[in-house]
CSV table of C-alpha atoms and ligand atoms in Angstrom, one decimal:
chain,number,residue,atom,x,y,z
A,1,MET,CA,31.6,3.1,-2.0
A,2,SER,CA,28.0,3.5,-3.3
A,3,ARG,CA,25.4,4.0,-0.7
A,4,LEU,CA,21.6,3.9,-0.9
A,5,ILE,CA,19.6,6.8,-0.3
A,6,VAL,CA,15.9,6.2,0.0
A,7,VAL,CA,13.6,9.1,-0.1
A,8,SER,CA,9.9,8.8,0.8
A,9,ASN,CA,7.4,10.9,2.5
A,10,ARG,CA,6.5,8.3,5.1
A,11,VAL,CA,9.4,7.0,7.3
A,12,ALA,CA,9.1,4.1,9.8
A,13,LEU,CA,11.3,5.8,12.6
A,14,PRO,CA,12.6,3.4,15.2
A,15,ARG,CA,10.7,5.1,17.9
A,16,ASP,CA,7.1,4.9,16.5
A,17,ARG,CA,7.2,1.8,14.2
A,18,SER,CA,4.0,0.1,15.3
A,19,ALA,CA,2.0,3.4,15.4
A,20,ARG,CA,2.0,3.7,11.6
A,21,ALA,CA,0.3,1.4,9.2
A,22,GLY,CA,1.1,1.4,5.5
A,23,GLY,CA,2.7,-0.8,2.9
A,24,LEU,CA,5.5,1.5,1.9
A,25,ALA,CA,7.0,2.0,5.4
A,26,VAL,CA,6.7,-1.8,6.0
A,27,GLY,CA,8.4,-2.6,2.6
A,28,VAL,CA,11.2,0.0,2.6
A,29,LEU,CA,12.1,-0.7,6.3
A,30,SER,CA,12.7,-4.4,5.5
A,31,ALA,CA,14.6,-3.6,2.4
A,32,LEU,CA,16.9,-1.1,4.2
A,33,ARG,CA,17.6,-3.6,6.9
A,34,ARG,CA,19.4,-5.5,4.2
A,35,THR,CA,21.1,-2.9,2.2
A,36,LYS,CA,21.7,-0.3,5.0
A,37,GLY,CA,22.0,3.2,3.9
A,38,LEU,CA,20.1,6.5,4.5
A,39,TRP,CA,16.3,7.1,4.6
A,40,LEU,CA,15.1,10.7,4.1
A,41,GLY,CA,11.5,11.5,4.8
A,42,TRP,CA,8.9,13.7,6.7
A,43,SER,CA,9.1,13.2,10.5
A,44,GLY,CA,5.4,13.2,10.8
A,45,GLU,CA,5.5,16.3,12.8
A,46,THR,CA,4.4,19.9,12.2
A,47,VAL,CA,6.3,22.9,13.6
A,48,GLU,CA,6.2,26.5,13.3
A,49,THR,CA,9.7,26.9,11.7
A,50,PRO,CA,11.2,23.9,10.1
A,51,ALA,CA,14.9,23.4,10.7
A,52,PRO,CA,17.0,24.0,7.8
A,53,GLN,CA,18.9,20.7,8.1
A,54,PRO,CA,17.2,17.2,8.6
A,55,ARG,CA,17.3,15.6,11.9
A,56,LEU,CA,19.7,12.6,11.8
A,57,VAL,CA,19.2,9.3,14.0
A,58,ARG,CA,21.2,6.2,13.4
A,59,SER,CA,19.8,2.8,14.3
A,60,ALA,CA,20.7,-0.7,13.3
A,61,GLY,CA,23.1,0.5,10.3
A,62,ILE,CA,20.3,2.8,9.0
A,63,THR,CA,20.7,6.5,9.1
A,64,TYR,CA,17.3,8.2,9.3
A,65,ALA,CA,17.0,11.9,8.2
A,66,THR,CA,13.8,13.5,8.8
A,67,ILE,CA,12.2,17.0,8.0
A,68,ASP,CA,9.3,18.7,9.6
A,69,PHE,CA,6.4,20.6,7.8
A,70,THR,CA,4.6,23.7,8.9
A,71,ALA,CA,0.8,23.3,9.6
A,72,LEU,CA,0.1,25.0,6.2
A,73,GLU,CA,2.5,22.8,4.2
A,74,PHE,CA,1.0,19.7,5.9
A,75,ASP,CA,-2.5,20.8,4.9
A,76,ALA,CA,-1.7,21.9,1.3
A,77,PHE,CA,0.9,19.2,0.4
A,78,TYR,CA,-0.1,16.2,2.5
A,79,ASN,CA,-3.9,16.6,2.9
A,80,GLY,CA,-4.3,18.6,-0.2
A,81,TYR,CA,-2.4,17.7,-3.3
A,82,CYS,CA,-1.2,14.2,-2.1
A,83,ASN,CA,-4.3,12.8,-0.6
A,84,SER,CA,-7.2,14.9,-2.1
A,85,THR,CA,-5.8,15.1,-5.7
A,86,LEU,CA,-3.2,12.6,-6.6
A,87,TRP,CA,-4.7,9.8,-4.4
A,88,PRO,CA,-8.2,9.6,-5.5
A,89,LEU,CA,-7.2,10.1,-9.2
A,90,LEU,CA,-4.6,7.4,-9.2
A,91,HIS,CA,-7.1,5.0,-7.5
A,92,PHE,CA,-9.5,5.6,-10.4
A,93,ARG,CA,-11.8,8.0,-8.4
A,94,PRO,CA,-11.9,11.3,-10.4
A,95,GLY,CA,-15.2,12.1,-8.9
A,96,LEU,CA,-13.5,12.5,-5.5
A,97,LEU,CA,-10.6,14.7,-6.8
A,98,GLU,CA,-10.3,18.1,-5.5
A,99,HIS,CA,-7.8,20.5,-7.1
A,100,SER,CA,-6.4,23.8,-6.4
A,101,ARG,CA,-3.4,25.8,-7.6
A,102,ALA,CA,-2.4,26.6,-4.1
A,103,ASN,CA,-2.1,22.9,-3.2
A,104,GLN,CA,-0.2,22.2,-6.5
A,105,ASP,CA,2.4,24.9,-5.7
A,106,ALA,CA,2.7,23.6,-2.3
A,107,TYR,CA,3.5,20.0,-3.8
A,108,MET,CA,6.1,21.6,-6.0
A,109,ARG,CA,7.6,23.4,-3.2
A,110,ILE,CA,7.9,20.4,-0.8
A,111,ASN,CA,9.4,18.3,-3.5
A,112,ALA,CA,11.9,21.1,-4.0
A,113,ARG,CA,12.8,21.2,-0.4
A,114,PHE,CA,13.4,17.4,-0.3
A,115,ALA,CA,15.6,17.9,-3.3
A,116,ASP,CA,17.6,20.5,-1.5
A,117,GLN,CA,18.1,18.1,1.6
A,118,VAL,CA,19.1,15.3,-0.7
A,119,ALA,CA,21.5,17.5,-2.4
A,120,SER,CA,23.2,18.4,0.9
A,121,LEU,CA,23.6,14.8,1.9
A,122,VAL,CA,24.4,13.0,-1.4
A,123,LYS,CA,27.9,11.7,-2.6
A,124,PRO,CA,28.6,11.4,-6.2
A,125,ASP,CA,28.4,7.6,-6.2
A,126,ASP,CA,25.1,7.3,-4.3
A,127,PHE,CA,22.0,5.5,-5.7
A,128,ILE,CA,18.9,7.5,-5.1
A,129,TRP,CA,15.6,5.6,-4.8
A,130,VAL,CA,12.5,7.7,-4.7
A,131,HIS,CA,9.2,6.1,-3.5
A,132,ASP,CA,5.6,7.0,-4.3
A,133,TYR,CA,3.2,9.7,-5.4
A,134,GLN,CA,4.0,12.2,-2.8
A,135,LEU,CA,7.5,12.7,-4.4
A,136,MET,CA,6.8,12.6,-8.2
A,137,MET,CA,8.6,15.9,-8.7
A,138,LEU,CA,11.7,15.0,-6.9
A,139,PRO,CA,13.8,13.5,-9.9
A,140,ALA,CA,13.4,16.7,-11.9
A,141,GLU,CA,14.2,18.9,-8.9
A,142,LEU,CA,17.4,16.6,-8.3
A,143,ARG,CA,18.5,17.0,-11.9
A,144,LEU,CA,17.9,20.9,-11.7
A,145,ARG,CA,20.4,20.9,-8.8
A,146,GLY,CA,23.0,19.2,-11.1
A,147,LEU,CA,22.8,15.8,-9.7
A,148,ARG,CA,24.1,13.1,-11.9
A,149,ASN,CA,23.6,10.2,-9.7
A,150,ARG,CA,21.4,7.1,-10.7
A,151,ILE,CA,17.9,7.8,-9.7
A,152,GLY,CA,15.2,5.2,-9.4
A,153,PHE,CA,11.4,5.9,-8.8
A,154,PHE,CA,9.0,3.2,-7.6
A,155,LEU,CA,5.2,3.8,-7.6
A,156,HIS,CA,3.5,1.9,-4.8
A,157,ILE,CA,-0.1,2.7,-6.0
A,158,PRO,CA,-1.9,2.3,-9.3
A,159,LEU,CA,-1.2,4.3,-12.3
A,160,PRO,CA,-4.4,4.9,-14.6
A,161,GLY,CA,-4.2,5.4,-18.3
A,162,PRO,CA,-3.6,8.8,-19.9
A,163,GLU,CA,-7.3,9.5,-20.2
A,164,LEU,CA,-7.5,9.8,-16.5
A,165,PHE,CA,-4.1,10.9,-15.6
A,166,CYS,CA,-4.3,13.9,-17.9
A,167,ILE,CA,-7.1,15.3,-15.8
A,168,LEU,CA,-4.2,16.5,-13.6
A,169,PRO,CA,-3.3,20.0,-14.9
A,170,ALA,CA,0.3,19.2,-13.9
A,171,HIS,CA,0.4,16.0,-15.7
A,172,ARG,CA,3.3,17.0,-18.1
A,173,GLN,CA,5.4,18.2,-15.2
A,174,LEU,CA,4.9,15.0,-13.3
A,175,MET,CA,5.5,12.8,-16.2
A,176,GLY,CA,8.5,14.9,-17.3
A,177,SER,CA,10.0,14.5,-13.8
A,178,LEU,CA,9.6,10.7,-14.0
A,179,ALA,CA,11.5,10.9,-17.3
A,180,GLN,CA,14.5,12.3,-15.6
A,181,CYS,CA,14.9,8.9,-13.7
A,182,ASP,CA,17.1,6.0,-14.9
A,183,LEU,CA,14.5,3.4,-13.9
A,184,VAL,CA,10.9,3.8,-13.1
A,185,GLY,CA,9.1,0.7,-11.5
A,186,PHE,CA,5.5,-0.4,-11.0
A,187,GLN,CA,3.5,-2.9,-9.1
A,188,THR,CA,1.8,-4.5,-12.2
A,189,GLU,CA,1.9,-4.8,-16.0
A,190,SER,CA,-1.2,-2.6,-16.2
A,191,ASP,CA,0.4,0.2,-14.4
A,192,LEU,CA,3.4,-0.1,-16.6
A,193,ARG,CA,1.1,-0.1,-19.8
A,194,ALA,CA,-0.5,3.0,-18.6
A,195,PHE,CA,2.9,4.7,-18.2
A,196,ARG,CA,4.0,3.6,-21.7
A,197,ASP,CA,0.6,4.7,-23.1
A,198,TYR,CA,1.3,8.1,-21.7
A,199,ALA,CA,4.9,8.1,-23.3
A,200,LEU,CA,3.2,7.0,-26.7
A,201,TYR,CA,0.0,8.8,-27.0
A,202,GLU,CA,0.3,11.8,-24.8
A,203,ALA,CA,4.1,12.9,-24.7
A,204,GLY,CA,4.8,11.7,-28.5
A,205,GLY,CA,7.4,9.5,-27.3
A,206,GLN,CA,8.6,5.9,-28.2
A,207,VAL,CA,9.0,2.5,-26.6
A,208,ARG,CA,12.0,1.0,-28.1
A,209,PRO,CA,12.6,-2.7,-28.9
A,210,ASP,CA,14.9,-3.1,-25.8
A,211,GLY,CA,11.9,-1.8,-23.6
A,212,THR,CA,13.4,1.7,-22.9
A,213,ILE,CA,11.1,4.6,-23.1
A,214,GLU,CA,11.9,7.8,-24.9
A,215,MET,CA,10.1,10.8,-23.9
A,216,PHE,CA,10.6,14.5,-23.1
A,217,GLY,CA,14.0,14.1,-24.5
A,218,ARG,CA,15.2,11.4,-22.3
A,219,ARG,CA,15.5,7.7,-22.5
A,220,LEU,CA,14.8,5.6,-19.3
A,221,HIS,CA,14.1,2.1,-18.2
A,222,SER,CA,10.9,0.9,-16.8
A,223,GLY,CA,9.6,-2.3,-15.3
A,224,VAL,CA,7.3,-4.3,-13.2
A,225,PHE,CA,8.6,-5.1,-9.6
A,226,PRO,CA,5.7,-6.4,-7.5
A,227,ILE,CA,6.3,-5.7,-3.9
A,228,GLY,CA,6.5,-8.7,-1.7
A,229,ILE,CA,6.6,-9.5,2.1
A,230,ASP,CA,9.1,-11.0,4.4
A,231,VAL,CA,7.6,-14.4,4.4
A,232,GLU,CA,9.7,-16.0,7.2
A,233,GLU,CA,9.2,-13.1,9.4
A,234,LEU,CA,5.4,-13.5,9.0
A,235,GLU,CA,5.5,-17.3,9.5
A,236,SER,CA,7.4,-17.1,12.6
A,237,LEU,CA,5.5,-14.1,14.1
A,238,ALA,CA,2.2,-15.9,13.4
A,239,GLY,CA,3.7,-19.1,15.0
A,240,GLU,CA,4.8,-17.2,18.1
A,241,ALA,CA,1.7,-15.1,18.5
A,242,GLU,CA,-0.7,-18.0,18.1
A,243,THR,CA,-0.2,-18.7,21.9
A,244,ASP,CA,-0.1,-15.2,23.0
A,245,ASP,CA,-2.9,-13.8,25.1
A,246,GLU,CA,-4.4,-11.4,22.4
A,247,ALA,CA,-4.9,-14.4,19.8
A,248,ARG,CA,-6.2,-16.8,22.4
A,249,ARG,CA,-8.6,-14.1,23.5
A,250,LEU,CA,-9.8,-13.7,20.1
A,251,ALA,CA,-10.1,-17.6,19.5
A,252,ASP,CA,-11.8,-18.1,22.8
A,253,SER,CA,-14.3,-15.3,22.1
A,254,ILE,CA,-15.5,-16.5,18.8
A,255,ALA,CA,-16.4,-19.8,20.6
A,256,GLY,CA,-16.1,-22.3,17.7
A,257,ARG,CA,-17.7,-20.0,15.0
A,258,GLN,CA,-15.9,-19.3,11.8
A,259,LEU,CA,-13.7,-16.1,12.0
A,260,ILE,CA,-13.6,-13.8,8.8
A,261,ILE,CA,-11.1,-10.9,9.1
A,262,GLY,CA,-10.5,-7.7,7.3
A,263,VAL,CA,-7.4,-5.5,8.2
A,264,ASP,CA,-6.8,-2.3,6.4
A,265,ARG,CA,-5.9,1.5,6.7
A,266,LEU,CA,-9.3,3.3,6.9
A,267,ASP,CA,-9.5,4.4,3.3
A,268,TYR,CA,-12.2,4.5,0.6
A,269,SER,CA,-9.9,2.5,-1.8
A,270,LYS,CA,-10.1,-0.5,0.6
A,271,GLY,CA,-13.8,-1.2,-0.1
A,272,ILE,CA,-14.8,-1.6,3.5
A,273,LEU,CA,-18.3,-0.5,3.0
A,274,GLU,CA,-18.9,-2.8,0.2
A,275,ARG,CA,-17.4,-5.7,2.2
A,276,ILE,CA,-19.8,-4.9,5.2
A,277,ASN,CA,-22.7,-5.0,2.6
A,278,ALA,CA,-21.3,-8.5,1.6
A,279,ILE,CA,-21.6,-9.7,5.0
A,280,GLY,CA,-25.1,-8.4,5.4
A,281,GLU,CA,-26.0,-9.9,2.1
A,282,LEU,CA,-24.6,-13.4,3.3
A,283,LEU,CA,-26.6,-13.4,6.4
A,284,SER,CA,-29.7,-12.2,4.5
A,285,SER,CA,-29.4,-14.9,1.8
A,286,ARG,CA,-28.2,-17.6,3.9
A,287,PRO,CA,-29.6,-17.2,7.4
A,288,ASP,CA,-28.0,-20.6,8.5
A,289,TYR,CA,-24.8,-18.5,9.1
A,290,ARG,CA,-26.5,-16.6,11.8
A,291,ASN,CA,-24.6,-17.2,15.0
A,292,ARG,CA,-22.0,-19.3,13.0
A,293,ILE,CA,-19.7,-16.6,11.8
A,294,THR,CA,-17.9,-13.6,13.2
A,295,PHE,CA,-16.5,-10.9,11.0
A,296,VAL,CA,-13.7,-8.8,12.5
A,297,GLN,CA,-12.7,-5.6,10.7
A,298,ILE,CA,-9.7,-3.9,11.9
A,299,ALA,CA,-9.3,-0.4,10.3
A,300,ALA,CA,-6.3,1.8,11.2
A,301,PRO,CA,-7.2,5.5,11.4
A,302,SER,CA,-5.6,7.3,8.4
A,303,ARG,CA,-5.4,10.8,7.0
A,304,ILE,CA,-7.8,12.0,9.6
A,305,ASP,CA,-7.6,15.7,8.7
A,306,VAL,CA,-9.1,15.0,5.3
A,307,ALA,CA,-12.9,15.4,5.4
A,308,ARG,CA,-13.6,12.4,3.2
A,309,TYR,CA,-11.8,10.0,5.4
A,310,ARG,CA,-13.5,11.2,8.5
A,311,HIS,CA,-16.8,10.9,6.7
A,312,LEU,CA,-15.9,7.4,5.6
A,313,ARG,CA,-15.3,6.6,9.3
A,314,ARG,CA,-18.8,7.6,10.2
A,315,GLU,CA,-20.3,5.8,7.4
A,316,ILE,CA,-18.5,2.6,8.2
A,317,GLU,CA,-19.8,2.9,11.8
A,318,GLY,CA,-23.3,3.5,10.5
A,319,ARG,CA,-23.2,0.6,8.1
A,320,ALA,CA,-21.7,-1.9,10.6
A,321,GLY,CA,-24.3,-0.7,13.2
A,322,ARG,CA,-27.1,-1.4,10.7
A,323,VAL,CA,-26.0,-4.8,9.8
A,324,ASN,CA,-25.5,-5.7,13.5
A,325,GLY,CA,-28.8,-4.3,14.4
A,326,LYS,CA,-30.6,-6.4,11.8
A,327,HIS,CA,-28.9,-9.7,12.2
A,328,ALA,CA,-27.5,-9.8,15.9
A,329,GLU,CA,-29.0,-12.2,18.5
A,330,ILE,CA,-28.9,-11.9,22.3
A,331,ASP,CA,-25.5,-13.7,22.4
A,332,TRP,CA,-24.0,-12.8,19.2
A,333,VAL,CA,-23.0,-9.9,16.9
A,334,PRO,CA,-21.9,-10.6,13.5
A,335,ILE,CA,-19.5,-7.5,13.0
A,336,ARG,CA,-16.8,-6.5,15.4
A,337,TYR,CA,-15.3,-3.1,14.2
A,338,LEU,CA,-12.0,-2.0,15.8
A,339,ASN,CA,-10.8,1.4,14.7
A,340,ARG,CA,-7.0,1.1,15.7
A,341,VAL,CA,-3.5,0.0,15.0
A,342,PHE,CA,-2.2,-3.3,16.3
A,343,PRO,CA,1.3,-4.4,16.6
A,344,ARG,CA,2.5,-6.6,13.8
A,345,ARG,CA,2.9,-9.7,16.0
A,346,GLN,CA,-0.7,-9.5,17.2
A,347,LEU,CA,-2.0,-9.0,13.7
A,348,ALA,CA,-0.1,-12.1,12.6
A,349,GLY,CA,-1.8,-13.9,15.4
A,350,PHE,CA,-5.2,-12.8,14.3
A,351,TYR,CA,-4.6,-13.8,10.7
A,352,ARG,CA,-3.8,-17.3,11.9
A,353,VAL,CA,-7.0,-17.6,14.0
A,354,ALA,CA,-9.1,-16.4,11.0
A,355,ARG,CA,-10.7,-19.0,8.7
A,356,LEU,CA,-11.1,-16.5,5.9
A,357,GLY,CA,-9.2,-13.5,4.9
A,358,LEU,CA,-11.5,-10.9,3.2
A,359,VAL,CA,-9.4,-8.5,1.1
A,360,THR,CA,-11.6,-6.6,-1.2
A,361,PRO,CA,-10.1,-3.2,-2.4
A,362,LEU,CA,-11.9,-1.3,-5.0
A,363,ARG,CA,-8.4,-0.5,-6.3
A,364,ASP,CA,-5.0,-1.1,-4.8
A,365,GLY,CA,-1.4,-0.9,-5.9
A,366,MET,CA,-0.5,-4.3,-4.3
A,367,ASN,CA,-2.1,-4.8,-0.8
A,368,LEU,CA,0.3,-6.4,1.6
A,369,VAL,CA,-2.4,-7.5,3.9
A,370,ALA,CA,-3.5,-10.2,1.3
A,371,LYS,CA,0.1,-11.6,1.3
A,372,GLU,CA,0.5,-11.4,5.1
A,373,TYR,CA,-2.6,-13.2,5.6
A,374,VAL,CA,-1.5,-16.1,3.5
A,375,ALA,CA,2.0,-16.3,5.0
A,376,ALA,CA,0.4,-16.3,8.5
A,377,GLN,CA,-1.7,-19.6,7.9
A,378,ARG,CA,-1.1,-22.9,9.7
A,379,PRO,CA,0.2,-25.2,6.9
A,380,GLU,CA,-1.8,-28.1,8.0
A,381,ASP,CA,-5.1,-26.2,8.4
A,382,PRO,CA,-4.8,-23.0,6.3
A,383,GLY,CA,-7.6,-20.5,5.9
A,384,VAL,CA,-8.9,-19.1,2.5
A,385,LEU,CA,-8.1,-15.8,0.9
A,386,VAL,CA,-10.9,-13.9,-0.8
A,387,LEU,CA,-9.3,-11.3,-2.9
A,388,SER,CA,-10.4,-8.4,-5.2
A,389,ARG,CA,-9.4,-8.6,-8.8
A,390,PHE,CA,-8.5,-4.9,-8.5
A,391,ALA,CA,-5.7,-5.5,-6.0
A,392,GLY,CA,-2.1,-5.8,-7.5
A,393,ALA,CA,-1.8,-8.9,-5.5
A,394,ALA,CA,-4.4,-10.8,-7.4
A,395,ARG,CA,-1.8,-11.3,-10.3
A,396,GLU,CA,0.2,-13.4,-8.0
A,397,MET,CA,-2.3,-14.9,-5.5
A,398,LYS,CA,-3.8,-17.3,-8.0
A,399,GLY,CA,-4.9,-19.6,-5.2
A,400,ALA,CA,-7.3,-17.0,-3.8
A,401,ILE,CA,-11.0,-16.9,-4.6
A,402,ILE,CA,-11.0,-13.8,-7.0
A,403,VAL,CA,-14.0,-11.5,-6.7
A,404,ASN,CA,-15.4,-8.1,-8.0
A,405,PRO,CA,-15.8,-6.2,-4.9
A,406,PHE,CA,-18.6,-4.0,-6.5
A,407,ASP,CA,-20.6,-7.2,-6.8
A,408,THR,CA,-21.9,-7.8,-3.2
A,409,VAL,CA,-23.7,-11.1,-4.2
A,410,GLU,CA,-20.6,-12.4,-5.8
A,411,VAL,CA,-18.5,-11.5,-2.7
A,412,ALA,CA,-21.1,-13.2,-0.5
A,413,GLU,CA,-20.9,-16.3,-2.5
A,414,ALA,CA,-17.3,-16.3,-2.3
A,415,ILE,CA,-17.3,-16.2,1.5
A,416,ASP,CA,-19.8,-19.1,1.4
A,417,HIS,CA,-17.5,-21.0,-0.9
A,418,GLY,CA,-14.5,-20.3,1.1
A,419,LEU,CA,-16.2,-21.3,4.4
A,420,ARG,CA,-17.2,-24.7,3.0
A,421,MET,CA,-14.0,-25.4,1.1
A,422,PRO,CA,-12.7,-28.9,1.9
A,423,LEU,CA,-9.3,-29.0,3.8
A,424,LYS,CA,-7.4,-30.6,0.8
A,425,GLU,CA,-8.5,-27.8,-1.6
A,426,ARG,CA,-7.6,-25.3,1.1
A,427,GLN,CA,-4.0,-26.8,1.3
A,428,GLU,CA,-3.6,-26.9,-2.3
A,429,ARG,CA,-4.7,-23.3,-2.9
A,430,TRP,CA,-2.5,-22.2,0.2
A,431,GLN,CA,0.6,-24.0,-1.2
A,432,ARG,CA,0.3,-22.4,-4.6
A,433,MET,CA,0.1,-19.0,-3.0
A,434,MET,CA,3.0,-19.8,-0.6
A,435,ALA,CA,5.2,-20.8,-3.5
A,436,ALA,CA,4.4,-17.5,-5.3
A,437,LEU,CA,5.2,-15.5,-2.0
A,438,ARG,CA,8.5,-17.3,-1.6
A,439,ARG,CA,9.5,-16.7,-5.2
A,440,ASN,CA,8.9,-13.1,-5.1
A,441,ASP,CA,9.5,-12.0,-1.4
A,442,LEU,CA,10.6,-8.6,-0.2
A,443,ALA,CA,14.3,-9.2,-0.7
A,444,THR,CA,13.5,-10.1,-4.4
A,445,TRP,CA,11.7,-6.9,-4.8
A,446,SER,CA,14.3,-4.6,-3.6
A,447,ASP,CA,17.2,-6.7,-5.0
A,448,SER,CA,15.6,-6.8,-8.5
A,449,PHE,CA,14.9,-3.2,-8.4
A,450,LEU,CA,18.4,-2.1,-7.2
A,451,ASP,CA,20.0,-4.5,-9.6
A,452,THR,CA,18.2,-3.1,-12.6
A,453,LEU,CA,18.9,0.4,-11.4
A,454,THR,CA,22.6,-0.2,-10.9
A,455,THR,CA,23.3,-2.3,-14.0
A,456,ALA,CA,21.1,-0.9,-16.6
A,457,GLU,CA,22.6,0.9,-19.4
A,458,ARG,CA,22.7,4.5,-18.4
A,459,ALA,CA,19.8,6.5,-19.7
A,460,ALA,CA,20.5,9.2,-21.9
A,461,ALA,CA,20.2,12.9,-21.3
B,501,ADP,P1,-1.6,0.5,2.2
B,501,ADP,O1,-0.1,0.6,2.0
B,501,ADP,O2,-2.5,1.1,1.3
B,501,ADP,O3,-1.8,0.8,3.7
B,501,ADP,P2,-1.1,-2.4,2.3
B,501,ADP,O4,-2.1,-3.5,2.5
B,501,ADP,O5,-0.3,-2.7,1.2
B,501,ADP,O6,-1.9,-1.2,2.1
B,501,ADP,O7,-0.1,-2.4,3.5
B,501,ADP,C1,-0.7,-2.2,4.8
B,501,ADP,C2,0.3,-2.4,5.8
B,501,ADP,O8,0.0,-1.8,7.1
B,501,ADP,C3,0.4,-3.9,6.1
B,501,ADP,O9,1.8,-4.3,6.3
B,501,ADP,C4,-0.5,-4.2,7.4
B,501,ADP,O10,-0.1,-5.1,8.2
B,501,ADP,C5,-0.4,-2.8,8.1
B,501,ADP,N1,-1.6,-2.6,8.7
B,501,ADP,C6,-2.8,-2.3,8.1
B,501,ADP,N2,-3.7,-2.0,9.0
B,501,ADP,C7,-3.1,-2.0,10.2
B,501,ADP,C8,-3.7,-2.0,11.6
B,501,ADP,N3,-4.8,-1.6,11.9
B,501,ADP,N4,-2.8,-2.1,12.5
B,501,ADP,C9,-1.5,-2.3,12.2
B,501,ADP,N5,-1.0,-2.5,11.0
B,501,ADP,C10,-1.8,-2.4,10.1
B,502,F6P,O1,1.5,2.2,0.3
B,502,F6P,C1,0.8,3.3,-0.3
B,502,F6P,C2,0.8,4.5,0.8
B,502,F6P,O2,0.3,5.6,0.1
B,502,F6P,C3,2.2,5.0,1.0
B,502,F6P,O3,2.8,5.9,0.3
B,502,F6P,C4,1.8,5.6,2.3
B,502,F6P,O4,3.0,5.7,3.1
B,502,F6P,C5,1.0,4.6,2.9
B,502,F6P,O5,0.2,4.2,2.0
B,502,F6P,C6,0.1,5.1,4.2
B,502,F6P,O6,-0.3,6.3,4.0
B,502,F6P,P1,0.2,7.7,4.8
B,502,F6P,O7,1.6,7.7,4.6
B,502,F6P,O8,-0.5,8.7,4.2
B,502,F6P,O9,-0.3,7.4,6.2
């Protein structure tokens, strides 16, 4: 019988689930809970000599297979090529890109190592679903090893058009590798358009009337599969968590003020600095908000060995300190900044207490926090979502107040608008967003990707 093999760099291992924030792990885990199968990825550990075989753990019908990196591989592959080269470029920040041939070589080698592991575990009928930018060379490496299985690839983060993507010296290898898939999926139409543009204008390929793409001598399917959330899980978590100590402590501590919440991995793509500026702008332009609002920013430490991330952390601390220094009163500070990970249930409780969810990334593939915030609201008294137009989620969350996160004044005005919004309008907007969340939840995402992968006419070699 066919089995699903999921391959991603990050794996949500049963032992440390709450310790890792990130949309991919949350999404893939919920999908695999339904389909079962095997999940191969990095253990999160570095060792002197990685074992030749992956470590296998079985839990709740899922087999987890993990490999270790050496410290040098972690530095060149993960900190280097993945998070200092691909991540900034694919988030439209070429100015932050760092490139070295040594890191690129490490990326190729680690992708080849993943391919060796898949080849040792795979059976002829298995479907292979590769996730995200860390493993873009994997499809080509799998074909090099003679695998004829159906291979799907899903990009969780944005894809810029060829003008930006071609800055990467290895752009042809990476796109040539994606062409080895049967199906390549994206979060939004604009990411898919960028992929097709690459095929048409850079690879000299074609988009056929049936939507399949021809490039690098292959024909493959592509599509938009916006990742959703497990709506019912969030609803019930938020309902239960509302009466937990943590949520009550938060509610008591804001003492009748209006709570604004931001929850992110600490990443420059999330627009946290700009968001703090917007809070400062609001308090300067409308002093009547002093002592009437509290902004809680929760930021989970992320990629702390990359200098740019450490620098951002210091900048955020400095910026929040300055806004607090300027506007705080003896019995109130406007910004509470928490640099840590919280269990999902506690987060859900915090979302529910917050009157306004402030989700303002400068660029984001989807942004699950926006969706989680909406699903966690109390139907009779829901909060308002202020959402960046540059988050993939903005295509679906039409009931949000959509903003340009670079425009501090616009974001401050949106917060003001949201905080003053009458109950009836909040309910209407929330119902529209909930309907969209239910139409396209996490199960729909994985089912529709896997249905397309399994039923699509076989791509031609
Ligand atoms: P990304 O994948 O870039 O991190 P998403 O918003 O799509 O961004 O997904 C982030 C996921 O990580 C969400 O499920 C969110 O609940 C979780 N998360 C973010 N910050 C924290 C935190 N401080 N503590 C616990 N979970 C977090
Ligand atoms: O969801 C996008 C993503 O980049 C995933 O690929 C990744 O697992 C997650 O964010 C968190 O980042 P990291 O795995 O580097 O901690």
